[in-house]
Short mmCIF file of C-alpha atoms in Angstrom, two decimals:
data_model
loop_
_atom_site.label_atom_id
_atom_site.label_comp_id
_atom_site.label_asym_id
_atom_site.label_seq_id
_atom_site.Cartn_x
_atom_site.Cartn_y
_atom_site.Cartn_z
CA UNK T 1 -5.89 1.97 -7.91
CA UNK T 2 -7.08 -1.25 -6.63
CA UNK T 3 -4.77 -4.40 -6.99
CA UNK T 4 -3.61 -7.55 -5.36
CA UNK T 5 0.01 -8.35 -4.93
CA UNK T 6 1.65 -11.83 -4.45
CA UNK T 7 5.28 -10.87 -4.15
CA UNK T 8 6.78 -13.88 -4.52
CA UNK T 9 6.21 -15.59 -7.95
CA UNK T 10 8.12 -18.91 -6.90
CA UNK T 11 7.97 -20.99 -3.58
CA UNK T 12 9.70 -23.86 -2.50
CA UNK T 13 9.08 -25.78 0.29
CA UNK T 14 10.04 -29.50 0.94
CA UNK T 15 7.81 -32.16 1.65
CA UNK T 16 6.10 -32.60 5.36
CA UNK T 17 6.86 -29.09 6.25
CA UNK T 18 4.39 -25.95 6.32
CA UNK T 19 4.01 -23.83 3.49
CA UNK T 20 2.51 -20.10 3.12
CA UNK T 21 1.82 -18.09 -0.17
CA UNK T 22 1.60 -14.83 0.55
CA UNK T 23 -0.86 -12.49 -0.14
CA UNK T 24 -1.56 -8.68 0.25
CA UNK T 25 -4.34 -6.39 -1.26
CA UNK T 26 -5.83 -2.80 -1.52
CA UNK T 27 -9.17 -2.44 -2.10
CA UNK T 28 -11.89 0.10 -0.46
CA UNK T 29 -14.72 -1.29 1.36
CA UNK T 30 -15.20 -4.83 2.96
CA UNK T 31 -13.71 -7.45 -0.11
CA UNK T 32 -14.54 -10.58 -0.79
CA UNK T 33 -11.40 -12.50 -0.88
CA UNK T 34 -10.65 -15.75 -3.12
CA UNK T 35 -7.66 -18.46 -3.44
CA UNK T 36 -7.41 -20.24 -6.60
CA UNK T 37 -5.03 -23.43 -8.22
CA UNK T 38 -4.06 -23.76 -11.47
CA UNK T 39 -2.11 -27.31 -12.58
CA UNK T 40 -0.15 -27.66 -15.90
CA UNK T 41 -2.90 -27.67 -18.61
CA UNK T 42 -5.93 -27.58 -16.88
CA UNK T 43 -8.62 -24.05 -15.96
CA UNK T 44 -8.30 -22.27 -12.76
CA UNK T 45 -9.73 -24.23 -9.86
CA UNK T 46 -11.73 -22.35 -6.56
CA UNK T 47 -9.94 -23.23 -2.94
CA UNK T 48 -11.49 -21.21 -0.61
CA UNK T 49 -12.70 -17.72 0.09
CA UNK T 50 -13.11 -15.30 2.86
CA UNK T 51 -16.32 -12.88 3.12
CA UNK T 52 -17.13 -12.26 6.73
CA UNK T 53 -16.94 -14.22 9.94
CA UNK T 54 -13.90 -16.29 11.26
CA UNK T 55 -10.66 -14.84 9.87
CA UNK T 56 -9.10 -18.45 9.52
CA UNK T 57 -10.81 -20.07 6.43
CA UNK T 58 -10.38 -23.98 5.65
CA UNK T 59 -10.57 -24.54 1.56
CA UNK T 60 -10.02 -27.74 0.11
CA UNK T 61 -6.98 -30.23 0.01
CA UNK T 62 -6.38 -29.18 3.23
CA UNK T 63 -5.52 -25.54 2.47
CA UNK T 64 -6.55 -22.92 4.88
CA UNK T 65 -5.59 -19.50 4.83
CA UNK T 66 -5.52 -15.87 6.99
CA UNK T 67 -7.48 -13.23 6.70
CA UNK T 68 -5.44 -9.86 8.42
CA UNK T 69 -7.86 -7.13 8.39
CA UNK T 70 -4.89 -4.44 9.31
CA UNK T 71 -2.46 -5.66 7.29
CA UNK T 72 -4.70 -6.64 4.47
CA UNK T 73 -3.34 -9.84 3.90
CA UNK T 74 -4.97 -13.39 3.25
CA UNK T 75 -2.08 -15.73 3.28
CA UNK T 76 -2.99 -19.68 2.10
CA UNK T 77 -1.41 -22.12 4.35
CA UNK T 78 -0.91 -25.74 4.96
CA UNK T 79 0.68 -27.60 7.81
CA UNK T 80 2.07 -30.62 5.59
CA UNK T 81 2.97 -29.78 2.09
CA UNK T 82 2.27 -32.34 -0.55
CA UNK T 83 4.48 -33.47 -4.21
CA UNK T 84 0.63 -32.90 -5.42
CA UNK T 85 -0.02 -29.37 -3.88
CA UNK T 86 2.96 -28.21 -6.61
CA UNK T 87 0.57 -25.89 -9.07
CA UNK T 88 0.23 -22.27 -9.70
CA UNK T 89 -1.90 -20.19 -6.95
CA UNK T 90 -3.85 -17.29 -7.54
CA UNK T 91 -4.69 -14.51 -4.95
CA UNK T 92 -8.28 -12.89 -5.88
CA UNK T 93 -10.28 -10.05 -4.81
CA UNK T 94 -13.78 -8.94 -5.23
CA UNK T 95 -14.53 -5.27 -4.06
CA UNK T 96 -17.24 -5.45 -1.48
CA UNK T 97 -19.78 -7.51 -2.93
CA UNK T 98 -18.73 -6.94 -6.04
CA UNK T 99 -18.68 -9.92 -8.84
CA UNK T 100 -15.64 -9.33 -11.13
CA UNK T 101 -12.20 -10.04 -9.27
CA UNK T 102 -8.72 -8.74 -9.32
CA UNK T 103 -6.14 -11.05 -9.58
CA UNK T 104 -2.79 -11.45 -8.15
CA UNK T 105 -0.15 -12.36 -10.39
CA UNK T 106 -0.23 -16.06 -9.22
CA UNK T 107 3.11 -17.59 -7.74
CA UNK T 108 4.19 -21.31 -8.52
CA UNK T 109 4.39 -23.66 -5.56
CA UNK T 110 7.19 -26.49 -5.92
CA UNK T 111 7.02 -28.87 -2.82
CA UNK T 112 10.23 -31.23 -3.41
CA UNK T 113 10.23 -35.11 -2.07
CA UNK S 1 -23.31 -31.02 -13.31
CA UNK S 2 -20.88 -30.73 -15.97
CA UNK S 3 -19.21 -27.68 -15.21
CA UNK S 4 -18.17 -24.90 -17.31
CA UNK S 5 -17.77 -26.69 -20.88
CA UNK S 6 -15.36 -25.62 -23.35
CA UNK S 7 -14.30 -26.32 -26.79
CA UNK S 8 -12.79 -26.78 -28.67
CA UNK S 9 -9.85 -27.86 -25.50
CA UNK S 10 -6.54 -26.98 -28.75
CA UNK S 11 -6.85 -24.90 -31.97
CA UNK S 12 -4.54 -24.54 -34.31
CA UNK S 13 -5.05 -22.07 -37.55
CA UNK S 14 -3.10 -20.26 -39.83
CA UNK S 15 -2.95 -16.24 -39.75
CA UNK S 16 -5.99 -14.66 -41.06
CA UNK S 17 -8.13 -17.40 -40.36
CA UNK S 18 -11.48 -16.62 -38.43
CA UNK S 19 -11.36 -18.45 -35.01
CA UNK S 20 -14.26 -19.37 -32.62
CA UNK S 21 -13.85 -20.40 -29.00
CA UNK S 22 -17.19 -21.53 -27.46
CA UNK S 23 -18.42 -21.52 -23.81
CA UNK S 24 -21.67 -23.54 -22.19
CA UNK S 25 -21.98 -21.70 -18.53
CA UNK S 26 -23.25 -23.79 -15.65
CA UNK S 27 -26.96 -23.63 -15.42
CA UNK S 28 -28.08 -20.85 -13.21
CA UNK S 29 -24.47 -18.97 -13.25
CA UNK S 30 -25.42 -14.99 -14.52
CA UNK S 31 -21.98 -14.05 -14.48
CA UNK S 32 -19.88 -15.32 -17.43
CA UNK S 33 -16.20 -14.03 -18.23
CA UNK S 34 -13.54 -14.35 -20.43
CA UNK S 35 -10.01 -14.47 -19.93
CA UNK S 36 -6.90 -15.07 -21.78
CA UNK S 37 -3.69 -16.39 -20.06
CA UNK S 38 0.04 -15.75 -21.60
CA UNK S 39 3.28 -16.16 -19.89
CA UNK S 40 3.86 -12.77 -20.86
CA UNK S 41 0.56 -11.27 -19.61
CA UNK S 42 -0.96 -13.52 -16.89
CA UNK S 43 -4.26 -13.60 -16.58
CA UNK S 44 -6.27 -10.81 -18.32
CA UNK S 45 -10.14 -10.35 -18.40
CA UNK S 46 -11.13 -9.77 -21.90
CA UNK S 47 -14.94 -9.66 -21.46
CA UNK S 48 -17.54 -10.09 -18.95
CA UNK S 49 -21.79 -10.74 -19.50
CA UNK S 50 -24.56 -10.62 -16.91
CA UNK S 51 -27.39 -11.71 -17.63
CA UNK S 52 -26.31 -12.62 -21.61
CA UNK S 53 -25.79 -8.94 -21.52
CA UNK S 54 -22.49 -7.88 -22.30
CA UNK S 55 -21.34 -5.28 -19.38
CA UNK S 56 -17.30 -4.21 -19.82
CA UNK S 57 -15.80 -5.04 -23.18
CA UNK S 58 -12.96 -2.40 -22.30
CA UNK S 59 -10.17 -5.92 -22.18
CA UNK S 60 -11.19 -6.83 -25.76
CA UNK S 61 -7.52 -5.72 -27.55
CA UNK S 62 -9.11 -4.85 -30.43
CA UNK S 63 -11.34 -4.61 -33.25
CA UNK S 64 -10.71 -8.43 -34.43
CA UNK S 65 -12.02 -9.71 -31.31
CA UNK S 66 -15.52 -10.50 -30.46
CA UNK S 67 -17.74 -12.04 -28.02
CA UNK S 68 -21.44 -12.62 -27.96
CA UNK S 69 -23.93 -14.55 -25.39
CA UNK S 70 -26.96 -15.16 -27.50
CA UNK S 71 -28.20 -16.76 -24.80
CA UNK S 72 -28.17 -18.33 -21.33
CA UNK S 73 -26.70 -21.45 -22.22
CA UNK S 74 -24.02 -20.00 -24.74
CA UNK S 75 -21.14 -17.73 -25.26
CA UNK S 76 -18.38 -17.22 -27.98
CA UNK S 77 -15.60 -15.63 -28.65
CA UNK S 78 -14.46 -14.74 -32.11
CA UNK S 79 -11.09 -13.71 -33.42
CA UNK S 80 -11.43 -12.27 -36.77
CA UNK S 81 -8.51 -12.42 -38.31
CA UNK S 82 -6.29 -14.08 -36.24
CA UNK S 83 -2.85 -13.14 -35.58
CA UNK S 84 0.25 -15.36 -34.10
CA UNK S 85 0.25 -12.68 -31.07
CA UNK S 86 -3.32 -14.44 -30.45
CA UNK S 87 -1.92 -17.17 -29.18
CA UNK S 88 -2.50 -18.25 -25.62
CA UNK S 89 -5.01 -20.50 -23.30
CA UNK S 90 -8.68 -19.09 -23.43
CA UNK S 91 -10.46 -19.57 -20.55
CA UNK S 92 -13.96 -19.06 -19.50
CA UNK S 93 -15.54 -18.67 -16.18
CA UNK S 94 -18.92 -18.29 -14.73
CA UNK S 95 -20.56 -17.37 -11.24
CA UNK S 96 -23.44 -15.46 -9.16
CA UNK S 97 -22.65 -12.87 -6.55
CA UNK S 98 -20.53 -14.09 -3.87
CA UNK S 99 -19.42 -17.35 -5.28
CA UNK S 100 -16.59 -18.19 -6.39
CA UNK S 101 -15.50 -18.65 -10.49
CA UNK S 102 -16.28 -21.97 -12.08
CA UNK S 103 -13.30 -22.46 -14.66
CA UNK S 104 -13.47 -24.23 -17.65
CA UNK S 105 -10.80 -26.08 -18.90
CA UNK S 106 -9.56 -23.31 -21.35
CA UNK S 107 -8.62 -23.44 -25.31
CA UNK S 108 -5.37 -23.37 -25.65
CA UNK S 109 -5.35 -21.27 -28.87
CA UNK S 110 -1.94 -21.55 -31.52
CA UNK S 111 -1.97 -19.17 -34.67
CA UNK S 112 0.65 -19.89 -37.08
#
């Protein structure tokens, strides 16, 4: 069965240092792959996405993340973490060039001051 | 543009009582899905249209719920009746191929 896994549903990281959410997948074919933020009370909101070309992708507010072909990951990364990047991040997947995604189970970001 | 538009953003009804969340894609968006988020449950896709046709229905939970695009501009989703195990944000999202989802900002749906 296809599916995406974030395996950590909490991360804490503390203000000015890097931070990585982790993500893994397996799908068949060539995927379309898709970060996502959620903050308290608001809809889901698109950071970047990976469908062919350069495996490094650069999203907004700064966020960039990984694609690893082999080890079918797409990690999101920042350099300098921010109070403001603290949310809930979503992993997505779209099977080759498909339109309906499969979602990881999100994991909440806390950057402390 | 607007975005994906929502409403009503809370609801609040008693059990048994019909509900009806409404969506207004962004124009040119084929693609338009619904989701409900719990705690419990994450995200879940409860239907998905292309075209204002509806294409997998199979995350409806049952028989009460609903959805119809009549359409382009246009979607609901109807709960009829409601139950308290109902309760959770509603969220609608549309797209075209290889785009990302538009969110809107969700109905946060309590049934007492």
């Amino acid at each position: 069965a296809q599916s995406v896994a974030q395996p950590e549903d909490q991360v804490n990281v503390a203000e000015g240092n890097p931070l990585t959410v982790k993500c893994t997948y397996s799908v068949s074919g060539n995927p379309y792959l898709f970060w996502y933020v959620q903050y308290p009370n608001r809809g889901l909101q698109f950071l970047l996405k990976y469908i062919t070309g350069d495996n490094l992708v650069k999203g907004s507010y700064g966020f960039e993340a990984e694609f690893n072909k082999s080890q079918t990951s797409f990690h999101l990364k920042k350099p300098s973490a921010l109070v403001s990047d603290s949310a809930l991040y979503f992993c997505a997947v779209s099977p080759d060039s498909n339109y309906q995604l499969i979602w990881g189970a999100g994991t909440k970001l806390i950057i402390k001051p | 543009d607007a975005g994906v538009i929502q409403s009503p953003r809370h609801e609040v009804t008693e059990m048994g009582q019909e509900v009806t969340l409404r969506c207004k894609p962004i124009s040119g968006h084929d693609y338009l899905f619904w989701y409900r988020q719990t705690m419990m449950r994450g995200l879940e896709l409860l239907i998905y249209f292309n075209n204002n046709v509806p294409i997998d229905d199979s995350g409806m939970p049952e028989d009460r719920f609903s959805a119809k695009m009549p359409n382009a501009s246009f979607s609901t989703l109807k709960i009829q009746p409601s139950e308290p195990r109902d309760s959770a944000v509603y969220f609608c999202a549309t797209t075209v191929v290889g785009a990302g989802y538009t969110f809107g900002s969700g109905t946060r749906l309590t049934v007492v």
